[in-house]
Amino acid sequence: MLSIMKLSPKMKKALNDQVTLETSAANSYLAMASWCEVTGYQGAADYFYAQSDEERTHMLKIVHYLNSLGTIATIPATKAPSSSYKSLEMLINTALKNEQAVTKAIHNMVEIAQKEKDHSTYVFLEWFVNEQVQEETKFETIIQKFDLLGRDKLGINEIDKFLATEATAPADPVA
Ligand code: FEO
């Protein structure tokens, strides 16, 4: 059902840019999963395949939101992600940096919504604000494991096992 509420051009652009960011994140995690799989980190591969699926659900949430307001979402072409990594630790660090950039973009949209008194988008974004806290914490926790368990083969193996237990299907169904 189409709503009569209109998005400002600025908010429309920001939401479409976010579709691009979430799509890039999905592709980036897919590339990471693939690298982990061929490198022999099966737990990490499972983790990042699931993470990639999760990012796709984020992208779809925004696509559905834009479409529900009668603003047809732009499905973007994205830059190819890096397909090789020096180590699992570097890969996780890259993932955390990705999430920090996504958080910044979400917060920027919240500020636009506040300024424009766009209450509908403000409420819509609340889920993303909370999600980003969880996402950053997840990756910070994994990074901490390298100090706790070590960076030798045994340590990495333990981290890979930990990632296998953390690999889950998207927790939140697409709204
Ligand atoms: Fe959808 Fe991990 O940001």
Coordinates of C-alpha atoms and ligand atoms in Angstrom, one line a residue:
M1 CA 0.0 0.0 0.0
L2 CA 1.4 3.4 -1.0
S3 CA 1.5 6.1 1.6
I4 CA 0.9 9.8 0.9
M5 CA 3.9 10.8 3.0
K6 CA 6.7 12.2 0.9
L7 CA 10.4 11.9 1.5
S8 CA 12.5 15.0 1.0
P9 CA 15.0 14.7 -1.9
K10 CA 17.8 14.7 0.6
M11 CA 16.4 11.9 2.6
K12 CA 15.5 9.9 -0.5
K13 CA 19.1 10.2 -1.7
A14 CA 20.5 9.2 1.8
L15 CA 18.2 6.1 1.9
N16 CA 19.2 5.1 -1.7
D17 CA 22.9 5.6 -0.7
Q18 CA 22.2 3.3 2.2
V19 CA 20.9 0.7 -0.2
T20 CA 24.2 0.9 -1.9
L21 CA 26.2 0.6 1.3
E22 CA 24.2 -2.4 2.5
T23 CA 24.6 -4.1 -0.9
S24 CA 28.3 -3.4 -0.8
A25 CA 28.5 -4.9 2.7
A26 CA 26.6 -8.0 1.6
N27 CA 29.0 -8.4 -1.3
S28 CA 32.1 -7.7 0.8
Y29 CA 31.0 -10.3 3.4
L30 CA 30.3 -12.8 0.6
A31 CA 33.9 -12.2 -0.7
M32 CA 35.3 -12.6 2.8
A33 CA 33.3 -15.9 3.2
S34 CA 34.6 -17.2 0.0
W35 CA 38.2 -16.3 0.9
C36 CA 37.8 -18.0 4.3
E37 CA 36.3 -21.1 2.6
V38 CA 39.3 -21.6 0.3
T39 CA 41.8 -20.7 3.0
G40 CA 40.4 -23.5 5.2
Y41 CA 38.6 -21.4 7.8
Q42 CA 35.2 -23.1 7.6
G43 CA 33.8 -21.6 10.8
A44 CA 34.6 -18.1 9.6
A45 CA 33.3 -18.9 6.1
D46 CA 29.9 -20.0 7.6
Y47 CA 29.9 -16.9 9.7
F48 CA 30.5 -14.5 6.8
Y49 CA 28.1 -16.3 4.5
A50 CA 25.4 -15.7 7.2
Q51 CA 26.6 -12.2 7.7
S52 CA 26.3 -11.5 4.0
D53 CA 22.7 -12.8 4.0
E54 CA 22.0 -10.5 7.0
E55 CA 23.2 -7.5 5.1
R56 CA 20.9 -8.4 2.2
T57 CA 18.0 -8.3 4.6
H58 CA 19.1 -4.8 5.7
M59 CA 19.2 -3.7 2.1
L60 CA 15.7 -5.1 1.5
K61 CA 14.3 -3.3 4.5
I62 CA 15.3 0.0 3.0
V63 CA 14.1 -1.0 -0.5
H64 CA 10.7 -1.9 0.9
Y65 CA 10.6 1.3 2.9
L66 CA 11.3 3.5 -0.1
N67 CA 8.8 1.6 -2.3
S68 CA 6.1 1.8 0.4
L69 CA 6.4 5.5 0.2
G70 CA 6.0 5.5 -3.6
T71 CA 9.7 6.3 -4.1
I72 CA 11.0 3.5 -6.2
A73 CA 14.3 2.3 -4.7
T74 CA 17.4 2.5 -6.9
I75 CA 19.1 -0.9 -7.2
P76 CA 22.8 0.0 -7.5
A77 CA 25.8 -1.4 -9.2
T78 CA 28.6 -1.7 -6.6
K79 CA 32.3 -1.7 -6.6
A80 CA 33.8 -5.2 -6.6
P81 CA 35.0 -6.1 -3.1
S82 CA 38.5 -7.2 -2.2
S83 CA 38.8 -10.9 -2.8
S84 CA 42.0 -11.6 -0.9
Y85 CA 43.2 -10.9 2.6
K86 CA 46.5 -11.2 4.4
S87 CA 45.1 -12.9 7.4
L88 CA 41.8 -13.6 9.2
E89 CA 42.6 -10.9 11.7
M90 CA 43.0 -8.3 9.0
L91 CA 39.8 -9.5 7.4
I92 CA 37.9 -9.0 10.7
N93 CA 39.4 -5.6 11.1
T94 CA 38.2 -4.6 7.6
A95 CA 34.7 -5.9 8.6
L96 CA 34.7 -3.7 11.7
K97 CA 35.8 -0.6 9.7
N98 CA 32.9 -1.4 7.2
E99 CA 30.4 -1.5 10.1
Q100 CA 31.8 1.8 11.5
A101 CA 31.2 3.5 8.2
V102 CA 27.7 2.1 8.1
T103 CA 27.0 3.3 11.6
K104 CA 28.2 6.8 10.6
A105 CA 25.8 6.8 7.6
I106 CA 22.9 5.7 9.7
H107 CA 23.5 8.4 12.3
N108 CA 23.7 10.9 9.5
M109 CA 20.3 9.9 8.3
V110 CA 18.9 10.1 11.8
E111 CA 20.2 13.7 11.9
I112 CA 18.5 14.5 8.6
A113 CA 15.2 12.9 9.8
Q114 CA 15.4 15.0 13.0
K115 CA 16.1 18.2 11.2
E116 CA 13.3 17.6 8.7
K117 CA 10.9 16.4 11.3
D118 CA 10.5 13.2 9.3
H119 CA 9.1 11.1 12.1
S120 CA 8.3 8.1 10.0
T121 CA 11.9 7.7 8.8
Y122 CA 13.2 8.5 12.2
V123 CA 11.2 5.6 13.7
F124 CA 12.2 3.4 10.7
L125 CA 15.9 4.1 11.4
E126 CA 15.7 3.2 15.1
W127 CA 16.0 -0.5 14.2
F128 CA 19.2 0.2 12.3
V129 CA 20.7 2.3 15.1
N130 CA 20.3 -0.6 17.5
E131 CA 21.5 -3.2 14.9
Q132 CA 24.7 -1.2 14.4
V133 CA 25.5 -1.3 18.1
Q134 CA 25.2 -5.1 18.0
E135 CA 27.2 -5.4 14.7
E136 CA 30.1 -3.3 16.0
T137 CA 30.2 -5.2 19.3
K138 CA 30.2 -8.6 17.5
F139 CA 33.3 -7.7 15.5
E140 CA 35.0 -6.0 18.5
T141 CA 34.5 -9.3 20.4
I142 CA 36.1 -11.3 17.6
I143 CA 39.1 -9.0 17.4
Q144 CA 39.5 -9.3 21.2
K145 CA 39.8 -13.1 20.7
F146 CA 43.1 -12.7 18.8
D147 CA 44.7 -11.2 22.0
L148 CA 43.0 -13.8 24.2
L149 CA 43.5 -17.0 22.2
G150 CA 46.6 -16.0 20.2
R151 CA 47.6 -15.7 16.6
D152 CA 49.3 -19.0 16.1
K153 CA 47.6 -22.0 14.4
L154 CA 46.0 -23.2 17.6
G155 CA 44.7 -19.8 18.4
I156 CA 43.3 -19.2 15.0
N157 CA 41.7 -22.7 15.0
E158 CA 39.9 -21.8 18.3
I159 CA 38.7 -18.5 16.8
D160 CA 37.5 -20.4 13.7
K161 CA 35.5 -22.7 16.0
F162 CA 34.1 -19.8 17.9
L163 CA 32.9 -18.2 14.6
A164 CA 31.3 -21.5 13.7
T165 CA 29.1 -21.3 16.8
E166 CA 28.3 -17.6 16.1
A167 CA 27.3 -18.2 12.4
T168 CA 23.5 -17.9 12.4
A169 CA 20.8 -17.2 9.8
P170 CA 19.5 -13.6 9.8
A171 CA 17.9 -13.1 13.2
D172 CA 15.4 -10.5 12.1
P173 CA 13.1 -11.3 9.2
V174 CA 12.6 -8.7 6.6
A175 CA 9.8 -6.4 7.7
Ligands
FEO1 FE1 23.8 -3.6 7.6 FE2 26.2 -4.5 9.1 O1 25.3 -3.1 8.4

